[in-house]
Amino acid sequence: MANSSAAAARRRRASGPAPSLTGPASDVHPVLRRATAPPAALDLLAQARAGLDEAAVLETSNERYATAHLAALRTAAAVLAARAQPEPTARRRARIRSAWEVLPR
């Protein structure tokens, strides 16, 4: 068993990562990336990380669950904030879009 897993590891190293369209050569996910995320998204991610750290040290399971769940919601909000696009005109707001309309973009 150890022999076959070592051979598989050598094959993975030899072939290298999958090519990326816009990221560095080490990036195995060919996803178009922005130069940076909006400050609101970065703030939400920082809050989510702090929430996960807090959840890890809580003693009761219901508090851990609630705190980790809130962190997951903040992470989802950060994704939506990063995917959000400014309104085309400042005069009139467009209709409200659901998260399911924003995510595929």
Tab-separated table of N, CA and C in Angstrom:
chain	number	residue	atom	x	y	z
A	1	MET	N	0.812	-1.202	0.000
A	1	MET	CA	0.000	0.000	0.000
A	1	MET	C	0.850	1.258	0.000
A	2	ALA	N	1.875	1.310	0.826
A	2	ALA	CA	2.710	2.496	0.910
A	2	ALA	C	3.398	2.760	-0.415
A	3	ASN	N	3.761	1.696	-1.142
A	3	ASN	CA	4.415	1.841	-2.439
A	3	ASN	C	3.498	2.517	-3.452
A	4	SER	N	2.225	2.084	-3.517
A	4	SER	CA	1.315	2.655	-4.509
A	4	SER	C	0.984	4.110	-4.189
A	5	SER	N	0.852	4.463	-2.898
A	5	SER	CA	0.562	5.862	-2.573
A	5	SER	C	1.771	6.748	-2.840
A	6	ALA	N	2.971	6.220	-2.646
A	6	ALA	CA	4.174	6.994	-2.953
A	6	ALA	C	4.287	7.226	-4.457
A	7	ALA	N	3.945	6.206	-5.235
A	7	ALA	CA	3.978	6.358	-6.695
A	7	ALA	C	2.940	7.379	-7.154
A	8	ALA	N	1.772	7.335	-6.535
A	8	ALA	CA	0.726	8.302	-6.892
A	8	ALA	C	1.172	9.718	-6.549
A	9	ALA	N	1.836	9.892	-5.415
A	9	ALA	CA	2.321	11.218	-5.034
A	9	ALA	C	3.363	11.716	-6.027
A	10	ARG	N	4.237	10.829	-6.496
A	10	ARG	CA	5.235	11.228	-7.496
A	10	ARG	C	4.557	11.644	-8.792
A	11	ARG	N	3.507	10.922	-9.197
A	11	ARG	CA	2.795	11.277	-10.432
A	11	ARG	C	2.135	12.645	-10.295
A	12	ARG	N	1.554	12.900	-9.132
A	12	ARG	CA	0.921	14.205	-8.927
A	12	ARG	C	1.949	15.318	-9.001
A	13	ARG	N	3.114	15.120	-8.381
A	13	ARG	CA	4.160	16.132	-8.419
A	13	ARG	C	4.718	16.305	-9.824
A	14	ALA	N	4.821	15.211	-10.557
A	14	ALA	CA	5.409	15.277	-11.896
A	14	ALA	C	4.503	16.010	-12.866
A	15	SER	N	3.210	15.783	-12.762
A	15	SER	CA	2.296	16.408	-13.715
A	15	SER	C	2.053	17.873	-13.385
A	16	GLY	N	2.183	18.269	-12.131
A	16	GLY	CA	1.990	19.664	-11.746
A	16	GLY	C	0.512	20.012	-11.657
A	17	PRO	N	0.217	21.200	-11.202
A	17	PRO	CA	-1.176	21.615	-11.063
A	17	PRO	C	-1.812	21.913	-12.416
A	18	ALA	N	-3.124	21.943	-12.405
A	18	ALA	CA	-3.856	22.279	-13.623
A	18	ALA	C	-3.580	23.733	-13.994
A	19	PRO	N	-3.554	24.056	-15.272
A	19	PRO	CA	-3.283	25.438	-15.670
A	19	PRO	C	-4.414	26.363	-15.234
A	20	SER	N	-4.074	27.587	-14.926
A	20	SER	CA	-5.043	28.582	-14.492
A	20	SER	C	-5.210	29.625	-15.586
A	21	LEU	N	-6.415	30.140	-15.718
A	21	LEU	CA	-6.676	31.153	-16.737
A	21	LEU	C	-6.098	32.506	-16.364
A	22	THR	N	-6.223	32.871	-15.085
A	22	THR	CA	-5.768	34.205	-14.693
A	22	THR	C	-4.885	34.220	-13.460
A	23	GLY	N	-4.838	33.131	-12.718
A	23	GLY	CA	-4.078	33.105	-11.477
A	23	GLY	C	-2.668	32.594	-11.689
A	24	PRO	N	-1.917	32.477	-10.598
A	24	PRO	CA	-0.555	31.963	-10.708
A	24	PRO	C	-0.557	30.498	-11.113
A	25	ALA	N	0.606	29.991	-11.521
A	25	ALA	CA	0.709	28.614	-11.984
A	25	ALA	C	0.345	27.614	-10.903
A	26	SER	N	0.492	27.976	-9.638
A	26	SER	CA	0.174	27.052	-8.556
A	26	SER	C	-1.323	26.985	-8.273
A	27	ASP	N	-2.108	27.839	-8.878
A	27	ASP	CA	-3.547	27.874	-8.648
A	27	ASP	C	-4.210	26.765	-9.454
A	28	VAL	N	-4.858	25.824	-8.773
A	28	VAL	CA	-5.472	24.697	-9.472
A	28	VAL	C	-6.926	24.951	-9.828
A	29	HIS	N	-7.465	26.097	-9.460
A	29	HIS	CA	-8.860	26.416	-9.755
A	29	HIS	C	-8.914	27.509	-10.819
A	30	PRO	N	-9.205	27.166	-12.062
A	30	PRO	CA	-9.226	28.183	-13.120
A	30	PRO	C	-10.482	29.053	-13.042
A	31	VAL	N	-10.509	29.944	-12.079
A	31	VAL	CA	-11.641	30.835	-11.867
A	31	VAL	C	-11.151	32.259	-12.082
A	32	LEU	N	-11.923	33.031	-12.809
A	32	LEU	CA	-11.559	34.436	-12.977
A	32	LEU	C	-11.591	35.120	-11.623
A	33	ARG	N	-10.548	35.847	-11.305
A	33	ARG	CA	-10.430	36.465	-9.992
A	33	ARG	C	-10.285	37.979	-10.123
A	34	ARG	N	-10.849	38.677	-9.149
A	34	ARG	CA	-10.662	40.117	-9.069
A	34	ARG	C	-9.321	40.392	-8.421
A	35	ALA	N	-8.848	41.593	-8.593
A	35	ALA	CA	-7.577	41.962	-7.972
A	35	ALA	C	-7.707	41.941	-6.449
A	36	THR	N	-8.821	42.406	-5.929
A	36	THR	CA	-9.025	42.425	-4.483
A	36	THR	C	-10.525	42.384	-4.199
A	37	ALA	N	-10.857	41.974	-3.007
A	37	ALA	CA	-12.266	41.923	-2.598
A	37	ALA	C	-12.648	43.267	-1.984
A	38	PRO	N	-13.937	43.602	-2.027
A	38	PRO	CA	-14.380	44.854	-1.401
A	38	PRO	C	-14.117	44.821	0.109
A	39	PRO	N	-13.901	45.991	0.716
A	39	PRO	CA	-13.639	46.043	2.159
A	39	PRO	C	-14.749	45.389	2.994
A	40	ALA	N	-15.997	45.527	2.571
A	40	ALA	CA	-17.100	44.922	3.324
A	40	ALA	C	-16.964	43.399	3.351
A	41	ALA	N	-16.576	42.810	2.228
A	41	ALA	CA	-16.415	41.355	2.172
A	41	ALA	C	-15.252	40.911	3.049
A	42	LEU	N	-14.154	41.646	3.015
A	42	LEU	CA	-12.997	41.295	3.844
A	42	LEU	C	-13.325	41.417	5.327
A	43	ASP	N	-14.110	42.428	5.691
A	43	ASP	CA	-14.516	42.602	7.078
A	43	ASP	C	-15.405	41.440	7.528
A	44	LEU	N	-16.335	41.037	6.671
A	44	LEU	CA	-17.204	39.907	7.009
A	44	LEU	C	-16.406	38.618	7.156
A	45	LEU	N	-15.403	38.424	6.306
A	45	LEU	CA	-14.563	37.230	6.420
A	45	LEU	C	-13.761	37.247	7.722
A	46	ALA	N	-13.273	38.406	8.108
A	46	ALA	CA	-12.534	38.508	9.369
A	46	ALA	C	-13.448	38.202	10.554
A	47	GLN	N	-14.676	38.708	10.509
A	47	GLN	CA	-15.635	38.416	11.572
A	47	GLN	C	-15.978	36.935	11.612
A	48	ALA	N	-16.117	36.329	10.435
A	48	ALA	CA	-16.431	34.895	10.371
A	48	ALA	C	-15.288	34.075	10.954
A	49	ARG	N	-14.055	34.427	10.623
A	49	ARG	CA	-12.897	33.695	11.161
A	49	ARG	C	-12.843	33.815	12.677
A	50	ALA	N	-13.089	35.019	13.187
A	50	ALA	CA	-13.103	35.220	14.638
A	50	ALA	C	-14.219	34.394	15.281
A	51	GLY	N	-15.363	34.307	14.602
A	51	GLY	CA	-16.466	33.498	15.123
A	51	GLY	C	-16.129	32.018	15.175
A	52	LEU	N	-15.416	31.525	14.162
A	52	LEU	CA	-15.003	30.119	14.175
A	52	LEU	C	-13.993	29.858	15.289
A	53	ASP	N	-13.077	30.796	15.484
A	53	ASP	CA	-12.113	30.655	16.578
A	53	ASP	C	-12.827	30.633	17.928
A	54	GLU	N	-13.834	31.497	18.066
A	54	GLU	CA	-14.605	31.531	19.305
A	54	GLU	C	-15.380	30.235	19.493
A	55	ALA	N	-15.996	29.735	18.427
A	55	ALA	CA	-16.784	28.503	18.521
A	55	ALA	C	-15.916	27.319	18.935
A	56	ALA	N	-14.675	27.319	18.515
A	56	ALA	CA	-13.787	26.193	18.819
A	56	ALA	C	-13.503	26.065	20.308
A	57	VAL	N	-13.585	27.154	21.059
A	57	VAL	CA	-13.253	27.092	22.489
A	57	VAL	C	-14.488	27.081	23.392
A	58	LEU	N	-15.676	27.207	22.828
A	58	LEU	CA	-16.885	27.175	23.655
A	58	LEU	C	-17.113	25.762	24.189
A	59	GLU	N	-17.693	25.683	25.360
A	59	GLU	CA	-17.836	24.382	26.015
A	59	GLU	C	-19.127	23.662	25.671
A	60	THR	N	-20.227	24.374	25.551
A	60	THR	CA	-21.490	23.682	25.287
A	60	THR	C	-21.729	23.580	23.787
A	61	SER	N	-22.300	22.451	23.390
A	61	SER	CA	-22.473	22.185	21.955
A	61	SER	C	-23.442	23.160	21.292
A	62	ASN	N	-24.499	23.560	22.009
A	62	ASN	CA	-25.449	24.486	21.376
A	62	ASN	C	-24.819	25.852	21.139
A	63	GLU	N	-23.932	26.306	22.029
A	63	GLU	CA	-23.238	27.579	21.809
A	63	GLU	C	-22.237	27.457	20.658
A	64	ARG	N	-21.537	26.315	20.596
A	64	ARG	CA	-20.601	26.095	19.479
A	64	ARG	C	-21.342	26.100	18.158
A	65	TYR	N	-22.472	25.404	18.103
A	65	TYR	CA	-23.247	25.334	16.867
A	65	TYR	C	-23.728	26.720	16.442
A	66	ALA	N	-24.324	27.462	17.371
A	66	ALA	CA	-24.870	28.780	17.037
A	66	ALA	C	-23.771	29.737	16.572
A	67	THR	N	-22.630	29.697	17.239
A	67	THR	CA	-21.530	30.592	16.879
A	67	THR	C	-20.934	30.213	15.527
A	68	ALA	N	-20.770	28.912	15.281
A	68	ALA	CA	-20.238	28.463	13.985
A	68	ALA	C	-21.239	28.743	12.869
A	69	HIS	N	-22.531	28.599	13.159
A	69	HIS	CA	-23.560	28.883	12.157
A	69	HIS	C	-23.545	30.365	11.775
A	70	LEU	N	-23.406	31.233	12.761
A	70	LEU	CA	-23.314	32.664	12.489
A	70	LEU	C	-22.081	32.973	11.633
A	71	ALA	N	-20.973	32.283	11.911
A	71	ALA	CA	-19.764	32.462	11.100
A	71	ALA	C	-20.013	32.024	9.658
A	72	ALA	N	-20.746	30.936	9.474
A	72	ALA	CA	-21.067	30.473	8.115
A	72	ALA	C	-21.956	31.478	7.397
A	73	LEU	N	-22.907	32.062	8.103
A	73	LEU	CA	-23.761	33.086	7.492
A	73	LEU	C	-22.946	34.310	7.092
A	74	ARG	N	-21.997	34.690	7.920
A	74	ARG	CA	-21.138	35.829	7.574
A	74	ARG	C	-20.270	35.514	6.357
A	75	THR	N	-19.812	34.277	6.267
A	75	THR	CA	-19.026	33.877	5.097
A	75	THR	C	-19.876	33.959	3.836
A	76	ALA	N	-21.111	33.487	3.903
A	76	ALA	CA	-22.009	33.570	2.746
A	76	ALA	C	-22.276	35.030	2.378
A	77	ALA	N	-22.443	35.879	3.381
A	77	ALA	CA	-22.652	37.306	3.113
A	77	ALA	C	-21.416	37.918	2.457
A	78	ALA	N	-20.234	37.460	2.841
A	78	ALA	CA	-19.001	37.971	2.228
A	78	ALA	C	-18.936	37.577	0.758
A	79	VAL	N	-19.355	36.361	0.438
A	79	VAL	CA	-19.375	35.926	-0.967
A	79	VAL	C	-20.333	36.804	-1.762
A	80	LEU	N	-21.501	37.068	-1.210
A	80	LEU	CA	-22.465	37.929	-1.900
A	80	LEU	C	-21.926	39.352	-2.044
A	81	ALA	N	-21.250	39.849	-1.015
A	81	ALA	CA	-20.679	41.198	-1.094
A	81	ALA	C	-19.593	41.262	-2.159
A	82	ALA	N	-18.835	40.200	-2.296
A	82	ALA	CA	-17.774	40.188	-3.306
A	82	ALA	C	-18.348	40.059	-4.715
A	83	ARG	N	-19.466	39.368	-4.855
A	83	ARG	CA	-20.073	39.175	-6.174
A	83	ARG	C	-20.993	40.318	-6.586
A	84	ALA	N	-21.382	41.154	-5.643
A	84	ALA	CA	-22.332	42.227	-5.933
A	84	ALA	C	-21.754	43.175	-6.975
A	85	GLN	N	-22.628	43.700	-7.808
A	85	GLN	CA	-22.231	44.643	-8.845
A	85	GLN	C	-22.936	45.962	-8.575
A	86	PRO	N	-22.262	47.084	-8.793
A	86	PRO	CA	-22.917	48.371	-8.580
A	86	PRO	C	-24.082	48.560	-9.552
A	87	GLU	N	-25.048	49.320	-9.114
A	87	GLU	CA	-26.193	49.614	-9.962
A	87	GLU	C	-25.745	50.430	-11.172
A	88	PRO	N	-26.295	50.170	-12.359
A	88	PRO	CA	-25.857	50.884	-13.559
A	88	PRO	C	-26.182	52.373	-13.532
A	89	THR	N	-27.305	52.759	-12.944
A	89	THR	CA	-27.659	54.179	-12.888
A	89	THR	C	-27.912	54.577	-11.441
A	90	ALA	N	-27.551	55.786	-11.098
A	90	ALA	CA	-27.737	56.275	-9.731
A	90	ALA	C	-29.140	56.839	-9.518
A	91	ARG	N	-29.850	57.143	-10.617
A	91	ARG	CA	-31.172	57.770	-10.491
A	91	ARG	C	-32.197	56.835	-9.862
A	92	ARG	N	-32.242	55.631	-10.337
A	92	ARG	CA	-33.313	54.732	-9.935
A	92	ARG	C	-32.733	53.369	-9.591
A	93	ARG	N	-33.141	52.824	-8.493
A	93	ARG	CA	-32.664	51.496	-8.108
A	93	ARG	C	-33.360	50.433	-8.930
A	94	ALA	N	-32.608	49.424	-9.291
A	94	ALA	CA	-33.186	48.290	-10.013
A	94	ALA	C	-33.939	47.413	-9.011
A	95	ARG	N	-34.623	46.449	-9.539
A	95	ARG	CA	-35.374	45.556	-8.659
A	95	ARG	C	-34.410	44.792	-7.757
A	96	ILE	N	-34.913	44.328	-6.638
A	96	ILE	CA	-34.097	43.577	-5.694
A	96	ILE	C	-33.806	42.207	-6.289
A	97	ARG	N	-32.541	41.820	-6.244
A	97	ARG	CA	-32.141	40.505	-6.770
A	97	ARG	C	-31.931	39.546	-5.609
A	98	SER	N	-32.320	38.295	-5.810
A	98	SER	CA	-32.105	37.296	-4.769
A	98	SER	C	-30.654	36.823	-4.818
A	99	ALA	N	-30.239	36.149	-3.766
A	99	ALA	CA	-28.884	35.611	-3.714
A	99	ALA	C	-28.653	34.622	-4.853
A	100	TRP	N	-29.673	33.906	-5.264
A	100	TRP	CA	-29.541	32.913	-6.337
A	100	TRP	C	-29.292	33.580	-7.681
A	101	GLU	N	-29.690	34.831	-7.834
A	101	GLU	CA	-29.393	35.566	-9.065
A	101	GLU	C	-27.991	36.154	-9.038
A	102	VAL	N	-27.491	36.488	-7.850
A	102	VAL	CA	-26.178	37.115	-7.728
A	102	VAL	C	-25.057	36.064	-7.836
A	103	LEU	N	-25.254	34.891	-7.257
A	103	LEU	CA	-24.192	33.883	-7.176
A	103	LEU	C	-23.645	33.403	-8.516
A	104	PRO	N	-24.435	33.133	-9.541
A	104	PRO	CA	-23.861	32.594	-10.772
A	104	PRO	C	-22.930	33.548	-11.508
A	105	ARG	N	-22.926	34.821	-11.201
A	105	ARG	CA	-22.110	35.787	-11.940
A	105	ARG	C	-20.662	35.679	-11.639
